[in-house]
């Protein structure tokens, strides 16, 4: 604890890990502030687990450095590192009781028995498992096993807690409540956590910081809002939530407004925070929930930024209605909140779509 | 943690160790390890008696046929796994002496035993002798209407086809003794002719020289070639068999003992040789064997078999040659 | 292409090695394991191979000390005449002179099959005759017997030129093929009826299919002799003109001996097929026979093939059955033994071993590296509960016709052993007796066997399971090679391992023959693979994350292994223990070469008494042996129950 609280607890410097010819983690640098929860997201096989394992020490680095709390641990064996991991399938020791599982690390450290017992009791209470210490793992439910795994990982007061898809084996409801608990616990204890998931909703809801990965590289690092509202490319935009792309051309620039032409329609939108000039080809990125939808008959006061289309089909999800709309030859997704009260659009119905003035723009990439 | 499993392994290991403890003799009492070609049922009686006489424990080899024993000894040379050989062919004793396998011992007890029964330098001592003989099952012969064979030549009679069991000269001292007797009686050329014809009659070659007696006694075969006590022991037990000493005569072999080089219990080995040469020892062995070598002590059989002047040296000098010839001719 | 392959191989090897060397604990442990494997498996087998490429000749060396001061003529005066006299002696193949200033030395090499004693005496006589001519210049003539070993392919040449040698190879292969075919056929019937047959037949067939496991392998030969030997009950009662000695006996005995192996494997694969495929087929109109031949058999083919390969290996390596009931027909495994014991012809025995190893090794490689994993791709998942289903009569009756006689035969064999043990001399004096049980040496050998089997059963699983951990979980260079070497002990027939041990461990500093521990080590080495495979299978079931969790908690590799891994794979340890114990109690083939005074084993003692014709005593000791095995297994089971440990 020689370092002040403002220095990052974990720092990866140009970390690279290869498996044969495959580069599983490609030159990643990143640092984590103390007491924050960062989530790695990305499609399956993008290297999330591998990155986590380089931190815990199970995967040896090919290049780069890992600094934990100011100490270079790149070449330290896993059992010497002050990290703790919660495994996807929990990896509880099946032949030991819950209490023994939780106390394992303390026994390794040769703590005295009363000390261990007290600590185990405290941890059991922390994860709301009081009184279940004598059970064997197979006598527990999935959520309870998850808690034991968490308690075991916390037993050594690790500098950083590593969670690899810890909730993926749970059913949907349990996932939601467990992730809330994890978040609460993290906040309460001020834990520094790396969380791995490929569930974007989970990622959004739990994190202080999101790291989107693809093919071993970091695509974007940012807060959930940043990533959601300002994805830096199509991949990130696509990966986090549903999205509509409208490719088009800048045909006029005036002050902080510009005219953006998509197929037949001209949109009046704000100029993006990067330099543009007339003739640039851009892509408008619009989330389904930020499009307003009205029936075609309805007269609109403001006729700007309106697209006309036809409902192909609607999917009723309860909280929202997800509509697939044909606009010209493009398909546009629109989420309509609170369908119960706004009425339901029917298939084939003619509709008008209204876009906002502030639209996130991406430069059209050549590929 | 896992108390049950630990207990399981603990009990298992403890049990194994305790088995080792009870069956391994304490280091204190010395053990004499011997190789022998004596039969199992003989050795089960001899060993305890000898143990009493020498005051040590005797561990004897798994029962081995004469040649098996000798092969082992040759393969192990010069790092033998036993202290001595108690009972092996005299021909092998001569070869072993020349090869330097043995330690000499001039036992005072043996002073008054005739020189022909021991090595002049004390490398081996012959304590009894035994001879090859023919055994026949009287009941079976009668049932099959076969004559009682009286000579080696009788055995070549085609009426006995498939009815004769004899030991394999490759493994059995008895068989080798019989084959070299036939060689010495008929001369080598005629000898092979006799063996050719005999081979046609033989149904089975056994590993040991005693097995034919047992098989004939049990009635599996009518006629067998075996050795004296294997036959007479079973006659006394009441089996319907008869021992026949071939009219051309038969060969005897001097059952020998020798101390192997590197012997770890020289005292015990010498004591055993002393005992075997002593009156008591000879009298004891005489209860099992036909003739012993101490003058004045009788063996089991008083009849004086028609022994040829068997040349053990010849046997020692020609065993390999005769055997490879035998194999070439008769190995199926 | 091949160059780049080679490069990537070398690259990987180098990186594995670097990784490995950075972990001193692992490197030390692995090195110890590899050294043990080399020492107790690979080198002995290798020395058999080396031996097969040599020929040993008897030699006599004649050494004369010079007495004269004028040594110039010494060679002419002494060595010359000696050489001249020796050359005409029968059996001499080659003479060499090593004469120097001091002495005249002549080495005489005789034919391979010549008696050295005769050569020595012939030379002595010849030199004696010369004595007069050089008495003045010679002092003190010494003769030495010796041996000369020369590298040569001659032994292979002889193997192929003599029918009584190469016939053994042919016989062994024919025997293995016939036995394998029959065993697979019978085992399939047993397994199929045991699964799909009517209730009354299921349980008996299941029990009988496994029963031969607990018996010393040669007791079937023994009881077949009692039944169908020249004096056998059937032969006598029915006045049969033939008996079972020879081919029919060996094949029958082997069929019963190896039935459990075939049964276990085939039953397992049949069970895993499950009924839904059958149901699907019959839903599409296939008849019971159609399903059997078009669905069941093709689907179980990998399992059947695997069973066939293993039975083939076992049949070729089998020692006890051909020894007892072979009736003089030559087979490789037994003849190699006879070559050694009757002629001390280790070179030819080694050549036999090579031909014994080759087919087994080929089958083993096919089994290990080609078939392995195949059965999982055709048939996935766990064994499923098989539902009662009516079996078509067209299948039922033919299969019953195969299974029932064999089942009866197995029962009869066990019965005969029991009867034989309590009868004076079967068929001659059928009175009851207990005398066969009163063999002090037999009892002592039983105790030795127990000691032996327990010893091996402790060593093999501990070593095998530890090794499986290294092989499955650790990154070590040349992993496949290490694994293959460890499995070699099983693939190589016992005869070869026995002869290998004699060759390799007979001289200092590795002089281990004659000790009891070498017997145990030999047995452990031969059965290592079973524990190894059990460990590998178990480890594959355990999520590696569990071990990582322990390491993550700060536990050392050692602590992880002892506190986490060992408890989890202790069932593999126990399975290895039980298996090694059972086969240890009935071991014959390799240990027969290694026993020395004081450590005779019960199984070998049975063989020896049976061979001398004391069938009653052989039966009695067999009965005691089976009883001891059952008591021990029962005790183990009780202990396991009491301590709540799974062992099977
Ligand atoms: N031990 C290994 N040997 C070879 N390749 C590996 C190994 N472990 C992972 N890989 C490869 O590295 C890449 C990244 O794997 P990783 O497990 O990190 O993906 P992931 O992002 O965790 O995926 P998932 O979401 O499916 O868990 C994959 O292509 C994978 O096949
Ligand atoms: Mg992963």
PDB file of C-alpha atoms in Angstrom, chain B residues 1-9 11-13 15-17 19-25 32-35 38-41 44 51 57-63 65 67-72 74-82 91 94-95 98-101 137 140 143-144 162-163 168-171 188 203-208 210-212 214-215 217-222 234 237 239-240 313 315-325 327-329 331-332, chain C residues 58 90 111-122 124-125 145 147 162-165 167 225 229-232 236 245 323 327-328 330 335 337-346 425 428 438-442 444 447-448 450-452 454-455 458 461 502 506-508 511-516 520 562-563 566-568 570-571 573-574 577 592-600 605 608-609 611-615 617 632 636 639-640 642-647:
ATOM      1  CA  UNK B   1     -11.338 -32.754   5.440  1.00  0.00           C
ATOM      2  CA  UNK B   2     -12.181 -36.034   3.893  1.00  0.00           C
ATOM      3  CA  UNK B   3     -11.640 -37.959   7.039  1.00  0.00           C
ATOM      4  CA  UNK B   4     -13.232 -41.083   5.570  1.00  0.00           C
ATOM      5  CA  UNK B   5     -10.963 -41.226   2.574  1.00  0.00           C
ATOM      6  CA  UNK B   6      -7.915 -40.669   4.703  1.00  0.00           C
ATOM      7  CA  UNK B   7      -8.914 -43.471   7.006  1.00  0.00           C
ATOM      8  CA  UNK B   8      -9.420 -45.732   4.001  1.00  0.00           C
ATOM      9  CA  UNK B   9      -5.925 -45.196   2.694  1.00  0.00           C
ATOM     10  CA  UNK B  11      -5.927 -48.728   6.849  1.00  0.00           C
ATOM     11  CA  UNK B  12      -4.847 -49.981   3.439  1.00  0.00           C
ATOM     12  CA  UNK B  13      -1.262 -48.884   3.810  1.00  0.00           C
ATOM     13  CA  UNK B  15      -2.407 -53.466   6.350  1.00  0.00           C
ATOM     14  CA  UNK B  16       0.131 -53.812   3.554  1.00  0.00           C
ATOM     15  CA  UNK B  17       2.973 -52.867   5.817  1.00  0.00           C
ATOM     16  CA  UNK B  19       1.757 -58.122   5.950  1.00  0.00           C
ATOM     17  CA  UNK B  20       5.333 -57.288   5.077  1.00  0.00           C
ATOM     18  CA  UNK B  21       6.283 -57.235   8.721  1.00  0.00           C
ATOM     19  CA  UNK B  22       4.856 -60.597   9.662  1.00  0.00           C
ATOM     20  CA  UNK B  23       6.124 -62.485   6.667  1.00  0.00           C
ATOM     21  CA  UNK B  24       9.616 -61.070   6.489  1.00  0.00           C
ATOM     22  CA  UNK B  25      11.885 -62.924   8.874  1.00  0.00           C
ATOM     23  CA  UNK B  32      20.236 -70.096   3.685  1.00  0.00           C
ATOM     24  CA  UNK B  33      18.982 -69.740   0.141  1.00  0.00           C
ATOM     25  CA  UNK B  34      19.241 -72.836  -1.973  1.00  0.00           C
ATOM     26  CA  UNK B  35      18.468 -73.826  -5.510  1.00  0.00           C
ATOM     27  CA  UNK B  38      14.325 -81.944  -5.815  1.00  0.00           C
ATOM     28  CA  UNK B  39      10.602 -82.509  -6.045  1.00  0.00           C
ATOM     29  CA  UNK B  40       8.207 -80.316  -4.149  1.00  0.00           C
ATOM     30  CA  UNK B  41       6.955 -83.095  -1.896  1.00  0.00           C
ATOM     31  CA  UNK B  44       8.677 -79.938   1.888  1.00  0.00           C
ATOM     32  CA  UNK B  51      16.793 -76.450   9.218  1.00  0.00           C
ATOM     33  CA  UNK B  57      16.086 -71.100   8.057  1.00  0.00           C
ATOM     34  CA  UNK B  58      16.258 -72.521   4.575  1.00  0.00           C
ATOM     35  CA  UNK B  59      14.536 -70.850   1.653  1.00  0.00           C
ATOM     36  CA  UNK B  60      14.377 -73.051  -1.389  1.00  0.00           C
ATOM     37  CA  UNK B  61      13.800 -72.155  -4.952  1.00  0.00           C
ATOM     38  CA  UNK B  62      10.557 -72.703  -6.680  1.00  0.00           C
ATOM     39  CA  UNK B  63      10.711 -76.250  -7.902  1.00  0.00           C
ATOM     40  CA  UNK B  65      13.792 -79.085 -13.358  1.00  0.00           C
ATOM     41  CA  UNK B  67      18.144 -77.904 -16.754  1.00  0.00           C
ATOM     42  CA  UNK B  68      15.973 -75.051 -15.642  1.00  0.00           C
ATOM     43  CA  UNK B  69      18.070 -74.815 -12.520  1.00  0.00           C
ATOM     44  CA  UNK B  70      21.245 -74.906 -14.524  1.00  0.00           C
ATOM     45  CA  UNK B  71      19.986 -72.291 -16.974  1.00  0.00           C
ATOM     46  CA  UNK B  72      19.175 -69.999 -14.101  1.00  0.00           C
ATOM     47  CA  UNK B  74      24.279 -69.804 -15.926  1.00  0.00           C
ATOM     48  CA  UNK B  75      22.169 -66.748 -16.586  1.00  0.00           C
ATOM     49  CA  UNK B  76      22.919 -65.351 -13.163  1.00  0.00           C
ATOM     50  CA  UNK B  77      26.653 -66.035 -13.223  1.00  0.00           C
ATOM     51  CA  UNK B  78      28.652 -64.550 -11.696  1.00  0.00           C
ATOM     52  CA  UNK B  79      26.060 -62.831  -9.482  1.00  0.00           C
ATOM     53  CA  UNK B  80      24.102 -65.714  -8.110  1.00  0.00           C
ATOM     54  CA  UNK B  81      20.830 -65.240  -6.294  1.00  0.00           C
ATOM     55  CA  UNK B  82      21.273 -68.239  -4.020  1.00  0.00           C
ATOM     56  CA  UNK B  91      27.420 -83.348 -15.154  1.00  0.00           C
ATOM     57  CA  UNK B  94      31.636 -80.711 -13.439  1.00  0.00           C
ATOM     58  CA  UNK B  95      30.921 -77.907 -15.872  1.00  0.00           C
ATOM     59  CA  UNK B  98      35.495 -75.671 -14.605  1.00  0.00           C
ATOM     60  CA  UNK B  99      33.734 -72.353 -15.077  1.00  0.00           C
ATOM     61  CA  UNK B 100      34.604 -71.313 -11.574  1.00  0.00           C
ATOM     62  CA  UNK B 101      31.047 -70.995 -10.288  1.00  0.00           C
ATOM     63  CA  UNK B 137       0.496 -98.748 -15.322  1.00  0.00           C
ATOM     64  CA  UNK B 140      -4.010 -99.798 -18.159  1.00  0.00           C
ATOM     65  CA  UNK B 143      -7.037-103.043 -20.352  1.00  0.00           C
ATOM     66  CA  UNK B 144      -5.330-102.066 -23.556  1.00  0.00           C
ATOM     67  CA  UNK B 162       0.708 -92.685 -28.223  1.00  0.00           C
ATOM     68  CA  UNK B 163       0.959 -94.455 -24.875  1.00  0.00           C
ATOM     69  CA  UNK B 168      11.743 -83.378 -22.197  1.00  0.00           C
ATOM     70  CA  UNK B 169      15.533 -83.714 -22.257  1.00  0.00           C
ATOM     71  CA  UNK B 170      15.665 -79.975 -22.755  1.00  0.00           C
ATOM     72  CA  UNK B 171      14.393 -79.389 -19.257  1.00  0.00           C
ATOM     73  CA  UNK B 188      25.699 -92.614 -30.749  1.00  0.00           C
ATOM     74  CA  UNK B 203       2.508 -88.794 -26.746  1.00  0.00           C
ATOM     75  CA  UNK B 204       3.755 -86.039 -24.477  1.00  0.00           C
ATOM     76  CA  UNK B 205       7.035 -84.596 -23.280  1.00  0.00           C
ATOM     77  CA  UNK B 206       6.757 -83.186 -19.773  1.00  0.00           C
ATOM     78  CA  UNK B 207       8.879 -80.516 -18.171  1.00  0.00           C
ATOM     79  CA  UNK B 208       9.859 -82.486 -15.083  1.00  0.00           C
ATOM     80  CA  UNK B 210       8.662 -86.825 -11.987  1.00  0.00           C
ATOM     81  CA  UNK B 211       5.571 -85.853 -13.951  1.00  0.00           C
ATOM     82  CA  UNK B 212       5.533 -89.051 -16.062  1.00  0.00           C
ATOM     83  CA  UNK B 214       2.335 -89.075 -11.723  1.00  0.00           C
ATOM     84  CA  UNK B 215       0.627 -89.189 -15.099  1.00  0.00           C
ATOM     85  CA  UNK B 217      -0.045 -93.430 -11.859  1.00  0.00           C
ATOM     86  CA  UNK B 218      -3.191 -91.448 -12.598  1.00  0.00           C
ATOM     87  CA  UNK B 219      -3.743 -93.590 -15.639  1.00  0.00           C
ATOM     88  CA  UNK B 220      -3.320 -90.883 -18.233  1.00  0.00           C
ATOM     89  CA  UNK B 221      -0.642 -92.887 -19.978  1.00  0.00           C
ATOM     90  CA  UNK B 222       0.325 -96.547 -19.873  1.00  0.00           C
ATOM     91  CA  UNK B 234       3.988 -94.003  -5.831  1.00  0.00           C
ATOM     92  CA  UNK B 237       1.247 -95.238  -2.061  1.00  0.00           C
ATOM     93  CA  UNK B 239      -0.934 -96.826  -7.325  1.00  0.00           C
ATOM     94  CA  UNK B 240      -1.232 -99.706  -9.787  1.00  0.00           C
ATOM     95  CA  UNK B 313      31.974 -86.572 -17.725  1.00  0.00           C
ATOM     96  CA  UNK B 315      27.402 -86.199 -20.350  1.00  0.00           C
ATOM     97  CA  UNK B 316      28.883 -82.925 -19.166  1.00  0.00           C
ATOM     98  CA  UNK B 317      31.023 -82.692 -22.275  1.00  0.00           C
ATOM     99  CA  UNK B 318      28.289 -83.402 -24.767  1.00  0.00           C
ATOM    100  CA  UNK B 319      25.056 -82.103 -23.389  1.00  0.00           C
ATOM    101  CA  UNK B 320      24.662 -79.066 -25.626  1.00  0.00           C
ATOM    102  CA  UNK B 321      25.576 -80.992 -28.714  1.00  0.00           C
ATOM    103  CA  UNK B 322      23.228 -83.887 -27.986  1.00  0.00           C
ATOM    104  CA  UNK B 323      20.458 -81.501 -27.079  1.00  0.00           C
ATOM    105  CA  UNK B 324      20.629 -79.413 -30.212  1.00  0.00           C
ATOM    106  CA  UNK B 325      20.691 -82.583 -32.246  1.00  0.00           C
ATOM    107  CA  UNK B 327      15.860 -80.622 -30.916  1.00  0.00           C
ATOM    108  CA  UNK B 328      16.626 -80.746 -34.603  1.00  0.00           C
ATOM    109  CA  UNK B 329      15.264 -84.234 -34.867  1.00  0.00           C
ATOM    110  CA  UNK B 331      11.011 -80.812 -31.851  1.00  0.00           C
ATOM    111  CA  UNK B 332       7.565 -80.692 -33.324  1.00  0.00           C
TER     112      UNK B 332
ATOM    113  CA  UNK C  58      31.773 -70.364 -25.710  1.00  0.00           C
ATOM    114  CA  UNK C  90      35.968 -80.604 -33.381  1.00  0.00           C
ATOM    115  CA  UNK C 111      30.454 -73.284 -32.163  1.00  0.00           C
ATOM    116  CA  UNK C 112      27.476 -71.700 -30.482  1.00  0.00           C
ATOM    117  CA  UNK C 113      25.937 -75.047 -29.576  1.00  0.00           C
ATOM    118  CA  UNK C 114      29.164 -76.691 -28.460  1.00  0.00           C
ATOM    119  CA  UNK C 115      29.893 -77.707 -24.877  1.00  0.00           C
ATOM    120  CA  UNK C 116      32.644 -75.640 -23.366  1.00  0.00           C
ATOM    121  CA  UNK C 117      33.674 -78.454 -21.036  1.00  0.00           C
ATOM    122  CA  UNK C 118      34.309 -80.707 -23.987  1.00  0.00           C
ATOM    123  CA  UNK C 119      36.196 -77.998 -25.812  1.00  0.00           C
ATOM    124  CA  UNK C 120      38.304 -77.364 -22.750  1.00  0.00           C
ATOM    125  CA  UNK C 121      39.177 -81.011 -22.265  1.00  0.00           C
ATOM    126  CA  UNK C 122      39.917 -81.517 -25.958  1.00  0.00           C
ATOM    127  CA  UNK C 124      43.910 -79.749 -22.712  1.00  0.00           C
ATOM    128  CA  UNK C 125      44.575 -83.130 -24.276  1.00  0.00           C
ATOM    129  CA  UNK C 145      36.472 -70.766 -19.937  1.00  0.00           C
ATOM    130  CA  UNK C 147      32.117 -66.285 -23.548  1.00  0.00           C
ATOM    131  CA  UNK C 162      13.916 -73.749 -38.377  1.00  0.00           C
ATOM    132  CA  UNK C 163      10.260 -74.594 -38.533  1.00  0.00           C
ATOM    133  CA  UNK C 164      10.096 -75.264 -34.812  1.00  0.00           C
ATOM    134  CA  UNK C 165      10.952 -71.635 -34.237  1.00  0.00           C
ATOM    135  CA  UNK C 167       5.952 -72.111 -36.267  1.00  0.00           C
ATOM    136  CA  UNK C 225      -7.834 -80.976 -18.046  1.00  0.00           C
ATOM    137  CA  UNK C 229      -7.916 -84.300 -20.471  1.00  0.00           C
ATOM    138  CA  UNK C 230      -6.831 -87.851 -21.161  1.00  0.00           C
ATOM    139  CA  UNK C 231      -8.265 -88.882 -17.814  1.00  0.00           C
ATOM    140  CA  UNK C 232     -10.926 -86.207 -17.759  1.00  0.00           C
ATOM    141  CA  UNK C 236     -13.639 -91.183 -19.494  1.00  0.00           C
ATOM    142  CA  UNK C 245      -4.767 -81.026 -25.008  1.00  0.00           C
ATOM    143  CA  UNK C 323       1.733 -73.856 -20.657  1.00  0.00           C
ATOM    144  CA  UNK C 327       0.093 -80.246 -25.144  1.00  0.00           C
ATOM    145  CA  UNK C 328       3.393 -79.508 -26.841  1.00  0.00           C
ATOM    146  CA  UNK C 330       4.567 -74.229 -29.548  1.00  0.00           C
ATOM    147  CA  UNK C 335       8.478 -71.138 -25.913  1.00  0.00           C
ATOM    148  CA  UNK C 337      10.367 -69.261 -21.497  1.00  0.00           C
ATOM    149  CA  UNK C 338      11.383 -72.790 -22.434  1.00  0.00           C
ATOM    150  CA  UNK C 339      14.199 -71.523 -24.603  1.00  0.00           C
ATOM    151  CA  UNK C 340      15.534 -69.781 -21.603  1.00  0.00           C
ATOM    152  CA  UNK C 341      15.058 -72.478 -18.996  1.00  0.00           C
ATOM    153  CA  UNK C 342      15.922 -75.496 -21.062  1.00  0.00           C
ATOM    154  CA  UNK C 343      18.723 -74.229 -23.222  1.00  0.00           C
ATOM    155  CA  UNK C 344      19.778 -71.030 -21.567  1.00  0.00           C
ATOM    156  CA  UNK C 345      19.335 -69.660 -25.062  1.00  0.00           C
ATOM    157  CA  UNK C 346      18.642 -66.061 -24.199  1.00  0.00           C
ATOM    158  CA  UNK C 425      -7.496 -88.283  -7.340  1.00  0.00           C
ATOM    159  CA  UNK C 428      -9.386 -92.865  -9.795  1.00  0.00           C
ATOM    160  CA  UNK C 438      -1.986 -79.246   3.697  1.00  0.00           C
ATOM    161  CA  UNK C 439       0.865 -77.809   1.725  1.00  0.00           C
ATOM    162  CA  UNK C 440       3.041 -75.639   3.947  1.00  0.00           C
ATOM    163  CA  UNK C 441       4.827 -74.264   0.941  1.00  0.00           C
ATOM    164  CA  UNK C 442       1.545 -73.540  -0.762  1.00  0.00           C
ATOM    165  CA  UNK C 444       3.640 -69.717   2.473  1.00  0.00           C
ATOM    166  CA  UNK C 447       1.301 -65.135   1.957  1.00  0.00           C
ATOM    167  CA  UNK C 448       4.084 -64.121  -0.414  1.00  0.00           C
ATOM    168  CA  UNK C 450      -0.465 -61.263  -0.785  1.00  0.00           C
ATOM    169  CA  UNK C 451       2.626 -59.311   0.063  1.00  0.00           C
ATOM    170  CA  UNK C 452       3.498 -59.053  -3.589  1.00  0.00           C
ATOM    171  CA  UNK C 454      -0.468 -55.447  -2.031  1.00  0.00           C
ATOM    172  CA  UNK C 455       2.975 -54.014  -2.606  1.00  0.00           C
ATOM    173  CA  UNK C 458       0.277 -49.489  -3.610  1.00  0.00           C
ATOM    174  CA  UNK C 461      -1.622 -46.340  -8.551  1.00  0.00           C
ATOM    175  CA  UNK C 502      16.737 -60.638 -16.110  1.00  0.00           C
ATOM    176  CA  UNK C 506      21.418 -58.980 -13.227  1.00  0.00           C
ATOM    177  CA  UNK C 507      24.697 -57.217 -12.824  1.00  0.00           C
ATOM    178  CA  UNK C 508      25.932 -54.522 -10.482  1.00  0.00           C
ATOM    179  CA  UNK C 511      21.815 -56.021  -9.432  1.00  0.00           C
ATOM    180  CA  UNK C 512      18.208 -56.361  -8.348  1.00  0.00           C
ATOM    181  CA  UNK C 513      17.313 -59.878  -9.407  1.00  0.00           C
ATOM    182  CA  UNK C 514      16.938 -62.154  -6.474  1.00  0.00           C
ATOM    183  CA  UNK C 515      15.306 -59.453  -4.386  1.00  0.00           C
ATOM    184  CA  UNK C 516      11.642 -59.397  -3.579  1.00  0.00           C
ATOM    185  CA  UNK C 520       6.886 -55.922  -7.004  1.00  0.00           C
ATOM    186  CA  UNK C 562      -2.338 -33.185  -2.351  1.00  0.00           C
ATOM    187  CA  UNK C 563      -5.270 -31.204  -0.972  1.00  0.00           C
ATOM    188  CA  UNK C 566      -5.719 -36.204  -4.880  1.00  0.00           C
ATOM    189  CA  UNK C 567      -8.975 -36.265  -2.928  1.00  0.00           C
ATOM    190  CA  UNK C 568     -10.866 -35.717  -6.156  1.00  0.00           C
ATOM    191  CA  UNK C 570      -8.833 -40.875  -5.227  1.00  0.00           C
ATOM    192  CA  UNK C 571     -11.383 -43.107  -6.908  1.00  0.00           C
ATOM    193  CA  UNK C 573      -6.265 -44.439  -7.101  1.00  0.00           C
ATOM    194  CA  UNK C 574      -8.611 -46.947  -5.566  1.00  0.00           C
ATOM    195  CA  UNK C 577      -5.308 -50.391  -6.374  1.00  0.00           C
ATOM    196  CA  UNK C 592       8.136 -66.620 -13.379  1.00  0.00           C
ATOM    197  CA  UNK C 593      11.509 -65.370 -14.546  1.00  0.00           C
ATOM    198  CA  UNK C 594      12.208 -63.423 -11.404  1.00  0.00           C
ATOM    199  CA  UNK C 595      11.295 -65.618  -8.468  1.00  0.00           C
ATOM    200  CA  UNK C 596      14.163 -66.891  -6.369  1.00  0.00           C
ATOM    201  CA  UNK C 597      14.393 -68.925  -3.177  1.00  0.00           C
ATOM    202  CA  UNK C 598      12.068 -67.579  -0.543  1.00  0.00           C
ATOM    203  CA  UNK C 599       9.717 -65.616  -2.750  1.00  0.00           C
ATOM    204  CA  UNK C 600       7.669 -68.116  -4.640  1.00  0.00           C
ATOM    205  CA  UNK C 605       3.221 -72.642  -7.262  1.00  0.00           C
ATOM    206  CA  UNK C 608       4.398 -75.938 -10.810  1.00  0.00           C
ATOM    207  CA  UNK C 609       2.283 -78.472  -8.933  1.00  0.00           C
ATOM    208  CA  UNK C 611       2.813 -79.484 -14.072  1.00  0.00           C
ATOM    209  CA  UNK C 612       4.087 -82.241 -11.868  1.00  0.00           C
ATOM    210  CA  UNK C 613       0.668 -83.795 -12.144  1.00  0.00           C
ATOM    211  CA  UNK C 614      -0.643 -82.989  -8.672  1.00  0.00           C
ATOM    212  CA  UNK C 615      -3.911 -81.625  -9.984  1.00  0.00           C
ATOM    213  CA  UNK C 617      -3.141 -79.801  -4.875  1.00  0.00           C
ATOM    214  CA  UNK C 632      -9.603 -59.113   0.402  1.00  0.00           C
ATOM    215  CA  UNK C 636     -11.863 -53.506   0.814  1.00  0.00           C
ATOM    216  CA  UNK C 639     -13.682 -50.615   4.501  1.00  0.00           C
ATOM    217  CA  UNK C 640     -14.773 -48.390   1.640  1.00  0.00           C
ATOM    218  CA  UNK C 642     -17.380 -47.831   6.366  1.00  0.00           C
ATOM    219  CA  UNK C 643     -15.231 -44.858   5.366  1.00  0.00           C
ATOM    220  CA  UNK C 644     -17.686 -43.760   2.662  1.00  0.00           C
ATOM    221  CA  UNK C 645     -15.111 -43.970  -0.084  1.00  0.00           C
ATOM    222  CA  UNK C 646     -15.916 -44.968  -3.628  1.00  0.00           C
ATOM    223  CA  UNK C 647     -13.598 -47.587  -4.974  1.00  0.00           C
TER     224      UNK C 647
END
